[in-house]
PDB file of C-alpha atoms in Angstrom:
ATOM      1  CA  UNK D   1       0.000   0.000   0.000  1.00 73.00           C
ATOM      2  CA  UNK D   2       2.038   2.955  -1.120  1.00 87.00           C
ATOM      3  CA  UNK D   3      -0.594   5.627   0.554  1.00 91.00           C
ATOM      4  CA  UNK D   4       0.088   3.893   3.590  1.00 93.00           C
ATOM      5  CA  UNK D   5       4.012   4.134   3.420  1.00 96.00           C
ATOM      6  CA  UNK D   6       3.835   7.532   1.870  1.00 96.00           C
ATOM      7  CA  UNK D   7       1.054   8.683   4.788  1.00 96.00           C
ATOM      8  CA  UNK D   8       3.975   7.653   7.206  1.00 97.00           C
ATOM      9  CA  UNK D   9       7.158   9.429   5.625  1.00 96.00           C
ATOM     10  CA  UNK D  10       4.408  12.496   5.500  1.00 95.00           C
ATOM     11  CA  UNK D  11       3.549  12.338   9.198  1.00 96.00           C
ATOM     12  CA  UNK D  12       6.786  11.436  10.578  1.00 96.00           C
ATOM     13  CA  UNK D  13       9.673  12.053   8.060  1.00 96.00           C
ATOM     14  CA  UNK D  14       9.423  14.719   5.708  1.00 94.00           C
ATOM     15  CA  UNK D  15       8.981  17.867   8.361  1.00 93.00           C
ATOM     16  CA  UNK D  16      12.755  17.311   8.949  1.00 94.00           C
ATOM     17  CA  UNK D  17      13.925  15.314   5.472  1.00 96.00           C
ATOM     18  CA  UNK D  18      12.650  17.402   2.882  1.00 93.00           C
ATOM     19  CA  UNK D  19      13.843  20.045   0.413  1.00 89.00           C
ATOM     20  CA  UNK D  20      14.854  22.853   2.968  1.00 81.00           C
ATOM     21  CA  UNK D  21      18.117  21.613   4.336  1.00 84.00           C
ATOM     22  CA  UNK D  22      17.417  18.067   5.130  1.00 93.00           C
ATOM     23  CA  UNK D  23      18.858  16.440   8.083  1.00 93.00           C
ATOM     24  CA  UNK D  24      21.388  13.643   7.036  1.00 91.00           C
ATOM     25  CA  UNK D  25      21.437  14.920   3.893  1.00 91.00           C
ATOM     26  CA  UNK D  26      18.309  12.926   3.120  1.00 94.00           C
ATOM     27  CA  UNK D  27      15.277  13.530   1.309  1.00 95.00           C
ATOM     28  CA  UNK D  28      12.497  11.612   1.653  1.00 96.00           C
ATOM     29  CA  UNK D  29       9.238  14.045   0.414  1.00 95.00           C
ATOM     30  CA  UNK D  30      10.238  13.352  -3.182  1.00 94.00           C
ATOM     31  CA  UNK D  31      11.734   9.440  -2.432  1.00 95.00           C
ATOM     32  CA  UNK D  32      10.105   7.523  -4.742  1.00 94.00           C
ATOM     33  CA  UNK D  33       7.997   4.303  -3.992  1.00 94.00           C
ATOM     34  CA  UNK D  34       9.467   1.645  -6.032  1.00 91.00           C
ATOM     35  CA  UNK D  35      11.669  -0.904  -4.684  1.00 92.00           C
ATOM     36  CA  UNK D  36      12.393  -2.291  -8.096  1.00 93.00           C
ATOM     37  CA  UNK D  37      15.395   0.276  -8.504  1.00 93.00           C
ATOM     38  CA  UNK D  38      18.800  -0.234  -6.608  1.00 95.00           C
ATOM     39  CA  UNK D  39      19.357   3.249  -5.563  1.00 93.00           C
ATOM     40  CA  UNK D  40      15.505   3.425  -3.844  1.00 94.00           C
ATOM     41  CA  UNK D  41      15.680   0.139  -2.628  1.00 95.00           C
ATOM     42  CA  UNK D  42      19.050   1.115  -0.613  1.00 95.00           C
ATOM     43  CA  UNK D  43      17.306   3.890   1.023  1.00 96.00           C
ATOM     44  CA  UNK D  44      14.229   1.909   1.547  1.00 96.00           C
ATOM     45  CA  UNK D  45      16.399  -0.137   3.687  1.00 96.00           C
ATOM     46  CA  UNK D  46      17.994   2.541   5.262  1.00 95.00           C
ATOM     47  CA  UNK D  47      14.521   4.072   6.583  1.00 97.00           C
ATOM     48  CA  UNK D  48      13.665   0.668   7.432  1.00 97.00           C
ATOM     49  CA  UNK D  49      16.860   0.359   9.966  1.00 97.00           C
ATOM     50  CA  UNK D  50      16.004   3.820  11.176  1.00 96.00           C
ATOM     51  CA  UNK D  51      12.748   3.334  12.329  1.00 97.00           C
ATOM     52  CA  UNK D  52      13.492  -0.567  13.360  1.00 97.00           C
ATOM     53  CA  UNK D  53      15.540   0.616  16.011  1.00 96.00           C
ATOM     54  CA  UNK D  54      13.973   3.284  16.980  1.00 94.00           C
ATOM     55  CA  UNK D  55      16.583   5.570  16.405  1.00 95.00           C
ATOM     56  CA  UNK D  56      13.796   7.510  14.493  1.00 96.00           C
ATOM     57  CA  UNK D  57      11.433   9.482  14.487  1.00 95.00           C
ATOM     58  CA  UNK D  58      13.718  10.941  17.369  1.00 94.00           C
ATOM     59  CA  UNK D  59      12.824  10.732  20.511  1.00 93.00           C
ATOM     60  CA  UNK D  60      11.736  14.443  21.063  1.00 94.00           C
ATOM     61  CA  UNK D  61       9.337  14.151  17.908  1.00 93.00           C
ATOM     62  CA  UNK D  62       5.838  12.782  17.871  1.00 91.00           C
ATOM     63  CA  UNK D  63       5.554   9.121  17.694  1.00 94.00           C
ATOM     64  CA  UNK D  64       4.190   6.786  15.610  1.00 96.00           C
ATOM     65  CA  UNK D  65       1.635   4.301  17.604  1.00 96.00           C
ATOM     66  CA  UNK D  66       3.167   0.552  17.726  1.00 96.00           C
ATOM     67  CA  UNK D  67       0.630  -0.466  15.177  1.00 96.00           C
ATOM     68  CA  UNK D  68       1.287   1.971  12.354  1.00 96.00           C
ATOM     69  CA  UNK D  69       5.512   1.156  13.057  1.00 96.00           C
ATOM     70  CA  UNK D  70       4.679  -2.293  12.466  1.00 96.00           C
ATOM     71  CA  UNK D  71       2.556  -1.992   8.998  1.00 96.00           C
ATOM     72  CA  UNK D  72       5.069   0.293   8.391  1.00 97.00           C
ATOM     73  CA  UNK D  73       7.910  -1.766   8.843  1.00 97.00           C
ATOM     74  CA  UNK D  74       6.291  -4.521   7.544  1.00 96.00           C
ATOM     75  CA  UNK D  75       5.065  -2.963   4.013  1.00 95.00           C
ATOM     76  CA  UNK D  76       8.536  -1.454   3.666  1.00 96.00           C
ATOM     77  CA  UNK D  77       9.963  -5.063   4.327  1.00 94.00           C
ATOM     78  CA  UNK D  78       7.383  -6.652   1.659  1.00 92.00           C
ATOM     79  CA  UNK D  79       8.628  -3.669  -0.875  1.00 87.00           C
TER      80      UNK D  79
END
């Protein structure tokens, strides 16, 4: 469900990783849904560590429920 994941890079991601000087020097407002190319697929995986061990959404952001981590994780996972 590609709403889904892009619902939860919206909510949780993008207010600190998009175009205006993004932290880590990623971008993921424009990062494309499609885990059928390499260089996607690498930071698919990347977000995927990220948010596995709860490193983020930092802890002094708002935080996704357990549930919505978990289809997260587990759509991203899927690809």
């Amino acid at each position: 469900n590609t709403k889904g994941l892009r619902d939860y890079l919206d909510t949780h991601c993008v207010s600190c990783h998009s175009e205006t000087d993004p932290k880590g020097k990623l971008r993921l407002d424009n990062l494309a849904i499609d885990f059928t190319k390499p260089a996607e697929t690498k930071i698919w995986g990347r977000v995927w560590e990220r948010v596995h061990t709860k490193e983020m959404p930092p802890a002094n952001k708002k935080q996704p429920t357990p549930e919505a981590n978990t289809t997260f994780l587990n759509q991203v996972a899927l690809g």
